GROMACS .gro file of C-alpha atoms in nm:
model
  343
    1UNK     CA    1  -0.423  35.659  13.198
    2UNK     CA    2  -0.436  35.510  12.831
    3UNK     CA    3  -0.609  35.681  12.587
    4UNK     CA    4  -0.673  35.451  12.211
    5UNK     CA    5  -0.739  35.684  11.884
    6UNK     CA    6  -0.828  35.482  11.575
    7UNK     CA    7  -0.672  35.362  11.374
    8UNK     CA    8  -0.453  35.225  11.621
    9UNK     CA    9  -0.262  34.925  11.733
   10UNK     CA   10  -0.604  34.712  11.780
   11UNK     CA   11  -0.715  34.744  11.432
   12UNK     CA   12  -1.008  34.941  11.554
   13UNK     CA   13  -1.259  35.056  11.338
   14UNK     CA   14  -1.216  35.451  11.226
   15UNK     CA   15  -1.460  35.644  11.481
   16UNK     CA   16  -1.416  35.437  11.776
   17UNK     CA   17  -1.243  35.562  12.080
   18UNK     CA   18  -1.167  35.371  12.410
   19UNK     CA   19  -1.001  35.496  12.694
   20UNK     CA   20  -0.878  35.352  13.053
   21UNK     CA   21  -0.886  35.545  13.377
   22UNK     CA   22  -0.624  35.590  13.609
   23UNK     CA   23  -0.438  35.257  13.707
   24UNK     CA   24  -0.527  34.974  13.419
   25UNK     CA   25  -0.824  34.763  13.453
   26UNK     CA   26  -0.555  34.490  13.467
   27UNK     CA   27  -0.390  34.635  13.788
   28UNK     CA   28  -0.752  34.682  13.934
   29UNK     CA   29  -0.847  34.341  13.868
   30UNK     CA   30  -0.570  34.212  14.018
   31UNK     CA   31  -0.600  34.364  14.369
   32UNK     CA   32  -0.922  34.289  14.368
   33UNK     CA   33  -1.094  34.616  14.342
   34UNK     CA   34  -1.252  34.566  14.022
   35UNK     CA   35  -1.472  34.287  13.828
   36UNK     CA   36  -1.424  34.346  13.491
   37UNK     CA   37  -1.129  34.176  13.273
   38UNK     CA   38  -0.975  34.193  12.930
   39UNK     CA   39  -1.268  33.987  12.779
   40UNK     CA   40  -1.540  34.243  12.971
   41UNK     CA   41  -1.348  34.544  12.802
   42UNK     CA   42  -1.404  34.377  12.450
   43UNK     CA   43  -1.812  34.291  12.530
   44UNK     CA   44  -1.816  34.641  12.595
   45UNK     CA   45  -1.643  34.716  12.272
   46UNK     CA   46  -1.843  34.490  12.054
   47UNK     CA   47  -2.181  34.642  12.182
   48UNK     CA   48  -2.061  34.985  12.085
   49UNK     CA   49  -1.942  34.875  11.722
   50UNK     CA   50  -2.259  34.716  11.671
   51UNK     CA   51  -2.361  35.125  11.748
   52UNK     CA   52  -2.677  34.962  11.946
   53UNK     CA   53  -2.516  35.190  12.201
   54UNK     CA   54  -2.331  35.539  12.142
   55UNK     CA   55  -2.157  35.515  12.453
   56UNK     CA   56  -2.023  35.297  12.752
   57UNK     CA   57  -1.899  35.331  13.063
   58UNK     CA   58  -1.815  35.127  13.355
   59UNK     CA   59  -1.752  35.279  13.701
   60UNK     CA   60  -1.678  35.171  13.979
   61UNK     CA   61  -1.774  35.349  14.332
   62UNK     CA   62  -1.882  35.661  14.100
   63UNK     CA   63  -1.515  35.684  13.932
   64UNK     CA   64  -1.465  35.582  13.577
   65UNK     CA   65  -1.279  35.265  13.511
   66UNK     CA   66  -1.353  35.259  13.136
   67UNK     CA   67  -1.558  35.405  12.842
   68UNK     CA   68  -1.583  35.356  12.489
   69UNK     CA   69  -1.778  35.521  12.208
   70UNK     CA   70  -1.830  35.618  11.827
   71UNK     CA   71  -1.903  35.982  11.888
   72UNK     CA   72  -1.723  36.110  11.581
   73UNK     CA   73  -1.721  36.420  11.422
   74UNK     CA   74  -1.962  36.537  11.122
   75UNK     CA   75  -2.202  36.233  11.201
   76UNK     CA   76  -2.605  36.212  11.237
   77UNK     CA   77  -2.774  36.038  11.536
   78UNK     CA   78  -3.111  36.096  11.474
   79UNK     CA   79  -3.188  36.440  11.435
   80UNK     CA   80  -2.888  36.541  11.647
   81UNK     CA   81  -2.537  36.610  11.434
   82UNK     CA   82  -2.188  36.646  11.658
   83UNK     CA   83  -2.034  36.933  11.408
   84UNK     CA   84  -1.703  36.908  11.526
   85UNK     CA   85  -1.417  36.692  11.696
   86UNK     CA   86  -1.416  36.941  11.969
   87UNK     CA   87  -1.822  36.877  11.986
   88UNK     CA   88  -1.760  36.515  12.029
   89UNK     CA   89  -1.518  36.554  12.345
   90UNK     CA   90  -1.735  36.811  12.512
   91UNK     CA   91  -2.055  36.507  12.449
   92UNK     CA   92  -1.833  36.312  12.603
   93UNK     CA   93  -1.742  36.429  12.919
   94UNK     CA   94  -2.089  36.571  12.962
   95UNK     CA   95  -2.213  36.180  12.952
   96UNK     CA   96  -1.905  36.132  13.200
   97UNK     CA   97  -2.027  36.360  13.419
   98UNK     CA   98  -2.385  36.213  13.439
   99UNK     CA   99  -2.252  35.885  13.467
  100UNK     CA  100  -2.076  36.019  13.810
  101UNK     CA  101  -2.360  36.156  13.882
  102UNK     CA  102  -2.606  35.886  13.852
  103UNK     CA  103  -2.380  35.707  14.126
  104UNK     CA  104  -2.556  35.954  14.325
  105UNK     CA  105  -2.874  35.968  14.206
  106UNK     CA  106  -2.921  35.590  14.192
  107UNK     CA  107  -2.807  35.586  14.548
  108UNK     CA  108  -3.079  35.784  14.672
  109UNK     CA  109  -3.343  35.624  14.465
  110UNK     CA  110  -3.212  35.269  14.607
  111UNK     CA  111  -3.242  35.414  14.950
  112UNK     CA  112  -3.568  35.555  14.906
  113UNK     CA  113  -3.691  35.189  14.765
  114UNK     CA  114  -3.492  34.944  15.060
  115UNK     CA  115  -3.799  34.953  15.293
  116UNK     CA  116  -4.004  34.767  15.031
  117UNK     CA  117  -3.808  34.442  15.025
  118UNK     CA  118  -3.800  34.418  14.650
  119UNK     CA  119  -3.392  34.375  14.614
  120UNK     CA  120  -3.199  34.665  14.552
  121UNK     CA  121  -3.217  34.887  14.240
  122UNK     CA  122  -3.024  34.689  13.920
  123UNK     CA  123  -3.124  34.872  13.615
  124UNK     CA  124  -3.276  35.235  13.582
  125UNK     CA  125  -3.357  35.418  13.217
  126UNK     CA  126  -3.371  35.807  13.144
  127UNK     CA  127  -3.509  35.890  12.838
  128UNK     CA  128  -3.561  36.183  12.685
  129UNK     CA  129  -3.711  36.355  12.359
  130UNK     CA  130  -3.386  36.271  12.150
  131UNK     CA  131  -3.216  35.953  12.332
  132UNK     CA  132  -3.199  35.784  12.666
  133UNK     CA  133  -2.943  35.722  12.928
  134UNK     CA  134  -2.903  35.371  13.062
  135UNK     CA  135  -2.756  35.272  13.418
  136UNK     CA  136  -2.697  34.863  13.524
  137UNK     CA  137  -2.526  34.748  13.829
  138UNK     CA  138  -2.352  34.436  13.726
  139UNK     CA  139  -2.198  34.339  14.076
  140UNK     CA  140  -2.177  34.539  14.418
  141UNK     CA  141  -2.049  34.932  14.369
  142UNK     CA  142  -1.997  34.861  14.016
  143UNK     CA  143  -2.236  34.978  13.720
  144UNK     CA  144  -2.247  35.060  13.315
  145UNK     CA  145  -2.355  35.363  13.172
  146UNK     CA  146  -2.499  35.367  12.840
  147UNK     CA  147  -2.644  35.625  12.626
  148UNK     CA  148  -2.796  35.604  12.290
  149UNK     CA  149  -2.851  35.958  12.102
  150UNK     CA  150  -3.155  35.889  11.921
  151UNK     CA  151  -3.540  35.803  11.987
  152UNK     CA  152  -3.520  35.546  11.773
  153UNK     CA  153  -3.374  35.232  11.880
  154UNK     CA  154  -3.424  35.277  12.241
  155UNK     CA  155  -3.542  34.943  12.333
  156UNK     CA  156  -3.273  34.742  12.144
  157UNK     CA  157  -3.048  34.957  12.330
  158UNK     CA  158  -3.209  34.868  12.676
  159UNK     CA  159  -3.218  34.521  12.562
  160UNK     CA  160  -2.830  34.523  12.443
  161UNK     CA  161  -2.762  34.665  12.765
  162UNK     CA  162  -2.915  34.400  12.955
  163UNK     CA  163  -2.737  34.151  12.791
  164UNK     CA  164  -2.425  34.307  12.829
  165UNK     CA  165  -2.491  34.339  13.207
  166UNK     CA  166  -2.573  33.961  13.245
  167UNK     CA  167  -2.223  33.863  13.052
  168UNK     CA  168  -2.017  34.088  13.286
  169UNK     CA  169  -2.145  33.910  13.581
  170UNK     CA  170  -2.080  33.607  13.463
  171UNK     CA  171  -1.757  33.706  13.325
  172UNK     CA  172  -1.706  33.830  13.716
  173UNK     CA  173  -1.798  33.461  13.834
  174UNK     CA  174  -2.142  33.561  13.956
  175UNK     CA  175  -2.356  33.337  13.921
  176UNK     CA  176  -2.724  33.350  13.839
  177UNK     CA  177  -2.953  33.571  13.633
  178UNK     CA  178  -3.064  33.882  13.741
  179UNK     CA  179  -3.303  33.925  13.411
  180UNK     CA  180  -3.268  34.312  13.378
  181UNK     CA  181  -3.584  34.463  13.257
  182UNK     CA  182  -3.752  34.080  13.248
  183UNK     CA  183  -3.623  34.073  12.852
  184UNK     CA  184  -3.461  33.753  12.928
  185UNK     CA  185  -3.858  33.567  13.041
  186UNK     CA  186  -4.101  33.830  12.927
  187UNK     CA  187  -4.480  33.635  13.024
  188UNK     CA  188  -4.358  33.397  13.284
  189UNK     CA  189  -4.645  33.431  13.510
  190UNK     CA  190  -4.759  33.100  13.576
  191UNK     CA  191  -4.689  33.190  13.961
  192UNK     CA  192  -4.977  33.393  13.978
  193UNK     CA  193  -5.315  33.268  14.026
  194UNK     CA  194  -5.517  33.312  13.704
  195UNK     CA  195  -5.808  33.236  13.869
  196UNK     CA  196  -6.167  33.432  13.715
  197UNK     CA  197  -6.192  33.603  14.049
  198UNK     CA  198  -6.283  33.994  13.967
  199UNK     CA  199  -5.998  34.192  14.111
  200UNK     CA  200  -6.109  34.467  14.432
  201UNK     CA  201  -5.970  34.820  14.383
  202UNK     CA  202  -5.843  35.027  14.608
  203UNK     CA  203  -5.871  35.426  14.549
  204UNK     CA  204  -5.701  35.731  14.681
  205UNK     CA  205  -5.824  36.086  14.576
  206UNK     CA  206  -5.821  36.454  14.617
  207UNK     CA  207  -6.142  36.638  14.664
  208UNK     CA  208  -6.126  36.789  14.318
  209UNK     CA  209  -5.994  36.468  14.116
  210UNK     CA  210  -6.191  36.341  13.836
  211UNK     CA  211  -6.369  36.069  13.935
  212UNK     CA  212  -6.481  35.938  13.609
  213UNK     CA  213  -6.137  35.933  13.505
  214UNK     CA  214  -6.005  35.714  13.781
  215UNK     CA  215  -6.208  35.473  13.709
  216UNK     CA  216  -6.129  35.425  13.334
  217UNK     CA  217  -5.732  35.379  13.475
  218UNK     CA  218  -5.813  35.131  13.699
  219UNK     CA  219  -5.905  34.903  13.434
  220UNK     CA  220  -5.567  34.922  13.328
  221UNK     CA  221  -5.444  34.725  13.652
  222UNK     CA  222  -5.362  34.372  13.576
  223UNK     CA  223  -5.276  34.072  13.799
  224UNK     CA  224  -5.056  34.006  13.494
  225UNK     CA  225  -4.838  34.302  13.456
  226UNK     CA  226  -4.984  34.639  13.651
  227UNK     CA  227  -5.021  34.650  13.994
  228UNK     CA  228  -5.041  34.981  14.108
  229UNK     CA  229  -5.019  35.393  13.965
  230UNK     CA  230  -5.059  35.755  14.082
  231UNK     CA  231  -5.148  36.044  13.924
  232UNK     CA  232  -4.995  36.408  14.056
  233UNK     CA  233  -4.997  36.720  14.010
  234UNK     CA  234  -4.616  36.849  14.055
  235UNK     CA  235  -4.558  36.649  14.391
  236UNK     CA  236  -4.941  36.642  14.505
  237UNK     CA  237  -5.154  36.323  14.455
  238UNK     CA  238  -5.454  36.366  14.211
  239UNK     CA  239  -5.579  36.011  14.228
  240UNK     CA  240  -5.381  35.668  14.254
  241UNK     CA  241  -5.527  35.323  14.218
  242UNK     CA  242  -5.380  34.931  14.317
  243UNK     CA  243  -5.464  34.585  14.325
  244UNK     CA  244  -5.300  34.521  14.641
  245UNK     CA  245  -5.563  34.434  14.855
  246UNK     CA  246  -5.597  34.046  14.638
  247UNK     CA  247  -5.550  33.732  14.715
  248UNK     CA  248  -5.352  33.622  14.341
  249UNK     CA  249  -5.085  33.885  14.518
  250UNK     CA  250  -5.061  33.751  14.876
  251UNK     CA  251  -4.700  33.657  14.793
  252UNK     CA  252  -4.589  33.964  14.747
  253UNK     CA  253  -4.706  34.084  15.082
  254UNK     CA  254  -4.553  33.833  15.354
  255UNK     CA  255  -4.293  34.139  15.472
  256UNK     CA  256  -4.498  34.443  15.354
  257UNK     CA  257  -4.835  34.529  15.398
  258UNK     CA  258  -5.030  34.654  15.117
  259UNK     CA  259  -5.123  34.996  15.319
  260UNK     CA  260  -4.754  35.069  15.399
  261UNK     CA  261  -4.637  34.985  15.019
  262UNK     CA  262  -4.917  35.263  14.939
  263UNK     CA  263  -4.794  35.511  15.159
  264UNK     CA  264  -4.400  35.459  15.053
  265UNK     CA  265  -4.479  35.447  14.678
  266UNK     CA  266  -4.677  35.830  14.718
  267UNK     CA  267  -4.308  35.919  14.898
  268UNK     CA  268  -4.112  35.844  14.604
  269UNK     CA  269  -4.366  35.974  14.341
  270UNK     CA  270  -4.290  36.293  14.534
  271UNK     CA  271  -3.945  36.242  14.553
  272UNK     CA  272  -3.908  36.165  14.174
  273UNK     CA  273  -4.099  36.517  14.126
  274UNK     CA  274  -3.732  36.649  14.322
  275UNK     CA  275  -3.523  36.417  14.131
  276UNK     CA  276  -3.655  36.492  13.775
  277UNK     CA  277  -3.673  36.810  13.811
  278UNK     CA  278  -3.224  36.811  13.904
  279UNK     CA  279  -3.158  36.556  13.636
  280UNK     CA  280  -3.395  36.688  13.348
  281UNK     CA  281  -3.168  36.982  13.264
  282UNK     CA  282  -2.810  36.764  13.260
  283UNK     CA  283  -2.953  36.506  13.044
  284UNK     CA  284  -3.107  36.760  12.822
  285UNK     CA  285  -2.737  36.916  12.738
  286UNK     CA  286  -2.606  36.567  12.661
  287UNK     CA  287  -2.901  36.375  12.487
  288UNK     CA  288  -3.142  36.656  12.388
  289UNK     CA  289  -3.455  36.716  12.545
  290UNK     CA  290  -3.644  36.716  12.892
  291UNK     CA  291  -3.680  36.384  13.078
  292UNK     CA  292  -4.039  36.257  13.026
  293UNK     CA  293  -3.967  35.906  13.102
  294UNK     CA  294  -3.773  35.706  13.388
  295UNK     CA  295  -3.768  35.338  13.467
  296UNK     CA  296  -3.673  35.217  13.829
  297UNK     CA  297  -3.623  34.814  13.791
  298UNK     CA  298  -3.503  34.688  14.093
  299UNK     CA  299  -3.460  34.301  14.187
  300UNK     CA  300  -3.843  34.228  14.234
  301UNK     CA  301  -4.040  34.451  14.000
  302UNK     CA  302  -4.031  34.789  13.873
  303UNK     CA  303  -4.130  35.117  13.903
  304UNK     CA  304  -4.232  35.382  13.577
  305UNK     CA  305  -4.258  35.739  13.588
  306UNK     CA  306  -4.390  35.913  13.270
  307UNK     CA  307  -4.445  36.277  13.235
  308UNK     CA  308  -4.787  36.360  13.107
  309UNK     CA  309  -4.819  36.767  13.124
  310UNK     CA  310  -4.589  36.992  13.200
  311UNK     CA  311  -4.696  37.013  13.558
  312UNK     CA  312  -4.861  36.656  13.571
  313UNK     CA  313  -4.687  36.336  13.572
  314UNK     CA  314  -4.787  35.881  13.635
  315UNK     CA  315  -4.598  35.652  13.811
  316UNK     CA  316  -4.694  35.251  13.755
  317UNK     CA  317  -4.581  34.927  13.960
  318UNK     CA  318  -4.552  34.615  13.913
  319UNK     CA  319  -4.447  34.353  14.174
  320UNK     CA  320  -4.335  34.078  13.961
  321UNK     CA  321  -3.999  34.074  13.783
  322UNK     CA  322  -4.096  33.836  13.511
  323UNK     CA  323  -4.381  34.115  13.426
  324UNK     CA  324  -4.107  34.437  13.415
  325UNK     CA  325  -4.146  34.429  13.035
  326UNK     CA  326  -4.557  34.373  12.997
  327UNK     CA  327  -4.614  34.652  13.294
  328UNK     CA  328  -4.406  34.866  13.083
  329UNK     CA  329  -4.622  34.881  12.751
  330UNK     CA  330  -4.945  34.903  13.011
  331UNK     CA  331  -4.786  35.201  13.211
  332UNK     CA  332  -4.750  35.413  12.816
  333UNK     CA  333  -5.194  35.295  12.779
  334UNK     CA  334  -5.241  35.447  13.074
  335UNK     CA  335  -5.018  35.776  12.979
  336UNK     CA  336  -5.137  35.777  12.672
  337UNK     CA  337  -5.543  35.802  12.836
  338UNK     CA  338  -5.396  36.059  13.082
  339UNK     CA  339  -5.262  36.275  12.814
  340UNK     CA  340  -5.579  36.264  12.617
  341UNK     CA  341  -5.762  36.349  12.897
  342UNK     CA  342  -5.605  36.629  12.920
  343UNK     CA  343  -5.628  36.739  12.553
   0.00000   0.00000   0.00000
């Protein structure tokens, strides 16, 4: 284990810390049971002294390899201060710990999305009131962790994230971009068929579900961007919509039918109910704040859950990778009619 305090033999900047896990990356690397290299370590390190990020981790198979941050004592991030040198350490290992746990968590999320066909899961965001916690798997059983402890500045840290993610692969020798979060071809739709054709919903309801509400949300779907969403109450279905059942999205149904994507997308609304409800308190002791929004971007599209109540929660889809970013900024329209239907 080697453990670098600034100012130290690097020339770090004062505030930064670094550490290695265990055997060093170099020894990893060379028996073959790691990706990342020298040169990965110091992308890591120049994303964190750019302070886009707070902190960085890279695991591998759920065990830290390597982390690096600029927690320091008697320092502001957003409305959060870290009092103390002893306050930084314990804000450290708490992020530790969640990046262990996410191995977990990610796993189970990835398992519950398989039967879709849409790739495995590459990127996932946690936000909360007062930051957000970022996971990317860069190659097979390896992934970052970042976390940045504000609200503000979210997105560039998603973004610097993604980049980061793309340059360790490539550092790795895999080739190919994954495009993480679509930031790297935001409106690449041409693929689609833009023809004037009025779209067909489909609906799904409870007996006491406002209708009239339902119907403003499904003009929110898009061929674009927004594909599908459900609205429940704690794990129960309220009302969902999609756009499934159209021929501009025939390509995304040659291994999956639109009835059985329906039925597994109501499973993992319900299981994020589960999931939320584990991680919201461990991410509220290390960033600040219950989880109100989580981002599931696997290789083919994404998947959005936003909390809208309390008890009452949306989940969006879309189907097309190049559209992650667009469905996004739809998915908060719709949240933002839920939550003022609600008053």
């Amino acid at each position: 284990m080697t453990d670098f305090h600034t100012p130290g033999p690097e020339g770090l900047p004062a505030g930064f810390y670094q550490r290695t896990f265990g055997r060093t990356l170099r020894s990893w690397r060379e028996s073959g049971e790691i990706s990342q290299s020298e040169s990965s370590r110091e992308l890591c390190r120049k994303v964190v002294l750019s302070r886009k990020v707070h902190f960085l981790a890279y695991f591998v198979d759920g065990s830290c390899a390597y982390c690096c941050d600029v927690l320091t004592a008697e320092q502001r991030y957003g409305d959060q201060m870290i009092d103390s040198q002893e306050a930084a350490e314990l804000r450290r290992a708490q992020l530790l710990t969640n990046g262990q746990e996410l191995n977990f968590v990610v796993g189970r999320l990835d398992h519950a999305l398989r039967p879709l066909r849409s790739g495995r899961l590459i990127r996932a965001v946690f936000e909360v009131q007062e930051g957000a916690l970022f996971y990317y798997s860069t190659v097979e059983d390896e992934y970052l962790v970042g976390a940045r402890l504000d609200r503000t500045g979210v997105e560039d840290a998603d973004r610097a994230m993604a980049e980061l993610s793309e340059r360790l692969r490539i550092d790795s020798g895999w080739g190919g971009a994954i495009n993480y979060g679509s930031y790297a071809d935001e409106f690449s739709l041409g693929h689609i068929s833009m023809t004037a054709e009025e779209p067909r919903y489909n609906r799904q309801f409870a007996p006491h579900a406002d209708r009239a509400l339902m119907e403003r949300c499904l003009l929110a779907l898009d061929r674009r961007d927004l594909h599908y969403f459900a609205y429940f109450e704690g794990p129960d279905l309220i009302f969902a919509g999609d756009i499934f059942d159209n021929e501009f999205l025939a390509q995304f149904f040659t291994r999956v039918t639109p009835a059985s994507r329906r039925l597994r997308y109501l499973q993992i609304g319900r299981l994020l109910y589960t999931v939320i409800a584990q991680l919201s308190p461990h991410l509220g002791v290390s960033l600040g704040g219950g989880l109100y929004r989580t981002v599931l971007d696997v290789e083919a599209g994404a998947l959005y859950y936003l909390r809208i109540s309390d008890t009452r929660s949306v989940i969006g889809v879309t189907l097309d990778q190049s559209s992650v970013a667009a469905a996004d900024q739809q998915v908060e329209k719709l949240a933002g009619l839920l939550r003022g239907a609600e008053g």
